Amino acid sequence: MKLLSIGNSFSQDAQEWLHQIAVANGVELETTNLMIGGCSLETHWNHMTDGETAYYLEQNGKNCDRMVTLPEGLALEEWDVVTVQQVSHHSGQPQTYIPYLTELVAFVREKCPKAKIYFHQTWAYEIDSDHGGFLNYNRDQQEMYRRIGDCAEMACRLIGAAVLPSGPVVQYLRENAPEFDYKNGGLSLNRDGFHLSWDYGRYAAAATWYKVLTGKIPAVNAFPEWDAHLIDVIHAGINAVVGE
């Protein structure tokens, strides 16, 4: 399977461990991320035709020290999967999706007619995040989570896409796993209040993608040096959100 994300640092978070998980479990899954930090759907839309070499090319979780245009990225492979997403601070604002999402996906389908499109539903910020975009949601994690969910449902209907539910998995773990109940002393799944933590946060997103794309929870632990119990807790959370 060859997967391309038209994204930003949040798709970078989700992809970081995905290839490594696949390798450990004997699955051929090559991942590529077209990355512009803080990139919105509107900016991706602008780059459809402006010819700007604006995207950092990342493959299998590593920076390739190469930059490409959006059309060049789409032409790199015959993609099986292409993912799209909104920038985090606009992710719960429906007015920021239109017309950019539909026109971007139409462009992707023209260039990559065999690819299945997924919409990446990202996560709400941590409860004490100091990100300026948190003001869009009254600095309320629950409000941000709810509004992202509403927009993700809208987005999937608009473009006829399946969802990659990283955000729901992160929120489920925050609310149902004491190990990740940050407000009561558990680990935060964020490293800076908005990006995912280097280990378990990024793992939760990657394992969610793996589950959706393959239909399976990772059977082999790709990171034996990590806490196996926390990995099991994450897997249980993914099954609760995505289904056994």
Short mmCIF file of C-alpha atoms in Angstrom, two decimals:
data_model
loop_
_atom_site.label_atom_id
_atom_site.label_comp_id
_atom_site.label_asym_id
_atom_site.label_seq_id
_atom_site.Cartn_x
_atom_site.Cartn_y
_atom_site.Cartn_z
CA MET A 1 0.00 0.00 0.00
CA LYS A 2 1.28 3.45 -0.93
CA LEU A 3 -0.12 6.32 1.14
CA LEU A 4 0.20 10.05 0.58
CA SER A 5 -0.87 12.77 3.00
CA ILE A 6 -1.47 16.33 1.88
CA GLY A 7 -0.96 17.79 5.27
CA ASN A 8 1.06 19.59 7.88
CA SER A 9 2.68 18.76 11.21
CA PHE A 10 -0.43 16.88 12.37
CA SER A 11 -0.16 14.40 9.49
CA GLN A 12 3.55 14.26 10.33
CA ASP A 13 2.58 13.25 13.89
CA ALA A 14 0.21 10.56 12.60
CA GLN A 15 2.68 9.13 10.09
CA GLU A 16 5.82 9.15 12.26
CA TRP A 17 5.54 5.56 13.50
CA LEU A 18 3.16 4.13 10.87
CA HIS A 19 5.75 2.59 8.55
CA GLN A 20 7.67 1.12 11.48
CA ILE A 21 4.48 -0.46 12.85
CA ALA A 22 3.74 -1.94 9.43
CA VAL A 23 7.26 -3.35 9.02
CA ALA A 24 7.13 -5.01 12.45
CA ASN A 25 3.83 -6.62 11.49
CA GLY A 26 4.88 -7.79 8.04
CA VAL A 27 2.74 -5.30 6.11
CA GLU A 28 4.05 -3.42 3.09
CA LEU A 29 2.95 0.15 3.76
CA GLU A 30 4.94 3.05 2.34
CA THR A 31 4.03 6.48 3.70
CA THR A 32 4.68 9.91 2.22
CA ASN A 33 3.80 13.26 3.76
CA LEU A 34 3.66 16.54 1.86
CA MET A 35 4.34 18.88 4.77
CA ILE A 36 3.96 22.58 5.31
CA GLY A 37 3.80 23.51 8.99
CA GLY A 38 0.45 25.05 9.90
CA CYS A 39 -0.91 24.54 6.40
CA SER A 40 -4.64 25.07 5.90
CA LEU A 41 -6.93 23.67 3.22
CA GLU A 42 -6.99 27.12 1.66
CA THR A 43 -3.20 27.11 1.33
CA HIS A 44 -3.19 23.61 -0.18
CA TRP A 45 -5.87 24.83 -2.59
CA ASN A 46 -3.68 27.77 -3.58
CA HIS A 47 -0.78 25.40 -4.24
CA MET A 48 -2.80 23.21 -6.63
CA THR A 49 -1.78 25.37 -9.55
CA ASP A 50 0.65 28.07 -8.39
CA GLY A 51 3.74 25.96 -9.09
CA GLU A 52 5.40 26.85 -5.79
CA THR A 53 7.92 24.33 -4.47
CA ALA A 54 6.44 24.64 -1.01
CA TYR A 55 6.22 21.12 0.43
CA TYR A 56 8.80 19.27 2.47
CA LEU A 57 8.84 15.69 1.25
CA GLU A 58 8.79 13.12 4.07
CA GLN A 59 8.84 9.39 3.45
CA ASN A 60 8.32 6.64 6.02
CA GLY A 61 8.57 9.18 8.82
CA LYS A 62 11.83 10.74 7.61
CA ASN A 63 12.61 14.08 5.97
CA CYS A 64 13.99 13.52 2.48
CA ASP A 65 15.77 16.90 2.29
CA ARG A 66 13.75 17.61 -0.83
CA MET A 67 10.95 20.02 -1.62
CA VAL A 68 8.24 19.55 -4.23
CA THR A 69 5.16 21.19 -5.64
CA LEU A 70 1.76 19.68 -4.92
CA PRO A 71 1.37 18.29 -8.48
CA GLU A 72 4.86 16.79 -8.26
CA GLY A 73 3.95 15.08 -5.00
CA LEU A 74 0.79 13.63 -6.49
CA ALA A 75 2.79 12.30 -9.45
CA LEU A 76 5.51 10.58 -7.39
CA GLU A 77 3.66 7.25 -7.20
CA GLU A 78 0.42 5.58 -8.18
CA TRP A 79 -1.12 6.19 -4.77
CA ASP A 80 -3.49 3.71 -3.15
CA VAL A 81 -4.53 6.16 -0.42
CA VAL A 82 -4.51 9.96 -0.21
CA THR A 83 -5.38 11.74 3.03
CA VAL A 84 -6.44 15.33 3.54
CA GLN A 85 -7.07 17.40 6.67
CA GLN A 86 -7.67 20.90 7.94
CA VAL A 87 -5.11 22.86 9.95
CA SER A 88 -5.73 22.37 13.67
CA HIS A 89 -6.88 25.86 14.64
CA HIS A 90 -9.49 25.86 11.83
CA SER A 91 -10.43 22.20 12.17
CA GLY A 92 -13.69 22.98 13.97
CA GLN A 93 -14.68 25.96 11.79
CA PRO A 94 -16.87 24.78 8.89
CA GLN A 95 -16.58 28.04 6.97
CA THR A 96 -12.86 27.37 6.46
CA TYR A 97 -13.51 24.17 4.51
CA ILE A 98 -15.52 25.51 1.58
CA PRO A 99 -14.76 25.58 -1.32
CA TYR A 100 -11.19 24.53 -0.62
CA LEU A 101 -11.76 20.91 0.46
CA THR A 102 -14.04 19.90 -2.40
CA GLU A 103 -11.89 21.53 -5.06
CA LEU A 104 -8.68 20.11 -3.61
CA VAL A 105 -10.11 16.60 -3.56
CA ALA A 106 -11.45 16.98 -7.10
CA PHE A 107 -7.90 17.88 -8.15
CA VAL A 108 -6.51 14.84 -6.32
CA ARG A 109 -9.05 12.53 -7.96
CA GLU A 110 -8.17 13.92 -11.38
CA LYS A 111 -4.45 13.27 -10.81
CA CYS A 112 -4.81 10.04 -8.79
CA PRO A 113 -8.00 8.34 -10.00
CA LYS A 114 -7.24 5.00 -8.31
CA ALA A 115 -6.58 6.42 -4.84
CA LYS A 116 -9.02 6.06 -1.97
CA ILE A 117 -9.54 9.35 -0.17
CA TYR A 118 -9.54 9.59 3.62
CA PHE A 119 -10.22 12.61 5.79
CA HIS A 120 -7.98 12.82 8.84
CA GLN A 121 -10.00 13.88 11.90
CA THR A 122 -7.43 15.49 14.16
CA TRP A 123 -7.47 15.99 17.94
CA ALA A 124 -8.47 18.77 20.28
CA TYR A 125 -5.72 20.63 22.12
CA GLU A 126 -4.68 19.74 25.64
CA ILE A 127 -6.73 21.38 28.42
CA ASP A 128 -3.96 23.84 29.31
CA SER A 129 -2.72 24.54 25.77
CA ASP A 130 -1.41 28.04 25.14
CA HIS A 131 -1.88 27.79 21.36
CA GLY A 132 -3.48 31.00 20.09
CA GLY A 133 -5.97 29.00 18.01
CA PHE A 134 -7.47 27.56 21.19
CA LEU A 135 -9.29 30.88 21.55
CA ASN A 136 -11.45 29.81 18.59
CA TYR A 137 -12.94 27.23 20.96
CA ASN A 138 -13.04 29.32 24.15
CA ARG A 139 -10.01 27.35 25.41
CA ASP A 140 -12.37 24.42 25.99
CA GLN A 141 -11.11 20.99 24.92
CA GLN A 142 -14.61 19.49 24.87
CA GLU A 143 -15.94 22.27 22.67
CA MET A 144 -13.01 21.92 20.29
CA TYR A 145 -13.41 18.16 20.12
CA ARG A 146 -17.16 18.40 19.43
CA ARG A 147 -16.73 21.01 16.73
CA ILE A 148 -13.94 19.08 15.01
CA GLY A 149 -16.21 16.04 14.98
CA ASP A 150 -19.03 18.00 13.37
CA CYS A 151 -16.66 19.33 10.70
CA ALA A 152 -15.15 15.90 10.05
CA GLU A 153 -18.62 14.45 9.47
CA MET A 154 -19.39 17.33 7.09
CA ALA A 155 -16.06 16.89 5.29
CA CYS A 156 -16.52 13.16 4.74
CA ARG A 157 -19.97 13.74 3.28
CA LEU A 158 -18.78 16.56 1.04
CA ILE A 159 -15.99 14.53 -0.54
CA GLY A 160 -17.29 10.98 -0.15
CA ALA A 161 -14.38 9.96 2.05
CA ALA A 162 -13.78 7.58 4.93
CA VAL A 163 -12.41 8.96 8.18
CA LEU A 164 -9.12 8.39 9.98
CA PRO A 165 -10.28 9.03 13.57
CA SER A 166 -7.08 10.03 15.36
CA GLY A 167 -8.95 12.71 17.31
CA PRO A 168 -11.68 10.43 18.66
CA VAL A 169 -9.08 7.89 19.77
CA VAL A 170 -7.02 10.53 21.57
CA GLN A 171 -10.14 11.89 23.28
CA TYR A 172 -11.34 8.42 24.24
CA LEU A 173 -8.01 7.71 25.91
CA ARG A 174 -8.09 11.03 27.75
CA GLU A 175 -11.55 10.34 29.11
CA ASN A 176 -11.50 6.58 29.69
CA ALA A 177 -7.92 5.52 30.43
CA PRO A 178 -6.58 6.71 33.80
CA GLU A 179 -3.08 6.34 32.40
CA PHE A 180 -3.80 9.22 29.98
CA ASP A 181 -6.12 11.28 32.19
CA TYR A 182 -3.88 14.33 32.21
CA LYS A 183 -6.16 16.53 34.30
CA ASN A 184 -5.94 13.98 37.12
CA GLY A 185 -2.22 13.25 36.93
CA GLY A 186 -2.02 10.89 33.96
CA LEU A 187 0.26 11.27 30.96
CA SER A 188 -0.58 13.89 28.36
CA LEU A 189 -0.84 12.64 24.81
CA ASN A 190 0.54 16.02 23.70
CA ARG A 191 4.10 17.30 23.94
CA ASP A 192 3.42 21.03 23.75
CA GLY A 193 -0.32 21.35 24.22
CA PHE A 194 -1.24 20.65 20.60
CA HIS A 195 1.20 18.32 18.80
CA LEU A 196 1.12 14.68 19.88
CA SER A 197 3.70 13.39 22.32
CA TRP A 198 6.77 11.84 20.70
CA ASP A 199 5.95 8.33 21.88
CA TYR A 200 2.44 7.30 22.95
CA GLY A 201 0.57 10.20 21.35
CA ARG A 202 2.12 9.62 17.95
CA TYR A 203 1.73 5.89 18.43
CA ALA A 204 -2.00 6.26 19.12
CA ALA A 205 -2.52 8.12 15.84
CA ALA A 206 -0.32 5.77 13.79
CA ALA A 207 -1.92 2.64 15.22
CA THR A 208 -5.34 4.15 14.49
CA TRP A 209 -4.37 4.65 10.86
CA TYR A 210 -2.95 1.12 10.76
CA LYS A 211 -6.19 -0.30 12.13
CA VAL A 212 -8.36 1.60 9.63
CA LEU A 213 -6.15 0.79 6.65
CA THR A 214 -5.51 -2.89 7.41
CA GLY A 215 -8.48 -3.82 9.57
CA LYS A 216 -6.15 -5.06 12.31
CA ILE A 217 -4.61 -3.87 15.55
CA PRO A 218 -0.81 -4.30 15.48
CA ALA A 219 -0.07 -7.84 16.68
CA VAL A 220 3.67 -7.26 17.08
CA ASN A 221 4.96 -4.45 19.28
CA ALA A 222 7.26 -2.33 17.13
CA PHE A 223 8.60 -0.56 20.25
CA PRO A 224 9.50 -3.18 22.88
CA GLU A 225 11.41 -0.55 24.87
CA TRP A 226 8.15 1.28 25.59
CA ASP A 227 5.64 0.40 28.32
CA ALA A 228 3.74 -2.61 26.96
CA HIS A 229 0.79 -1.89 29.25
CA LEU A 230 0.35 1.59 27.77
CA ILE A 231 0.49 0.12 24.26
CA ASP A 232 -2.28 -2.32 25.24
CA VAL A 233 -4.34 0.55 26.66
CA ILE A 234 -3.99 2.44 23.37
CA HIS A 235 -5.00 -0.64 21.38
CA ALA A 236 -8.08 -1.08 23.56
CA GLY A 237 -9.00 2.56 22.97
CA ILE A 238 -8.64 2.16 19.20
CA ASN A 239 -10.86 -0.93 19.25
CA ALA A 240 -13.44 0.98 21.29
CA VAL A 241 -13.55 3.79 18.72
CA VAL A 242 -12.99 1.97 15.44
CA GLY A 243 -14.46 -1.43 16.34
CA GLU A 244 -12.98 -4.86 16.97
#
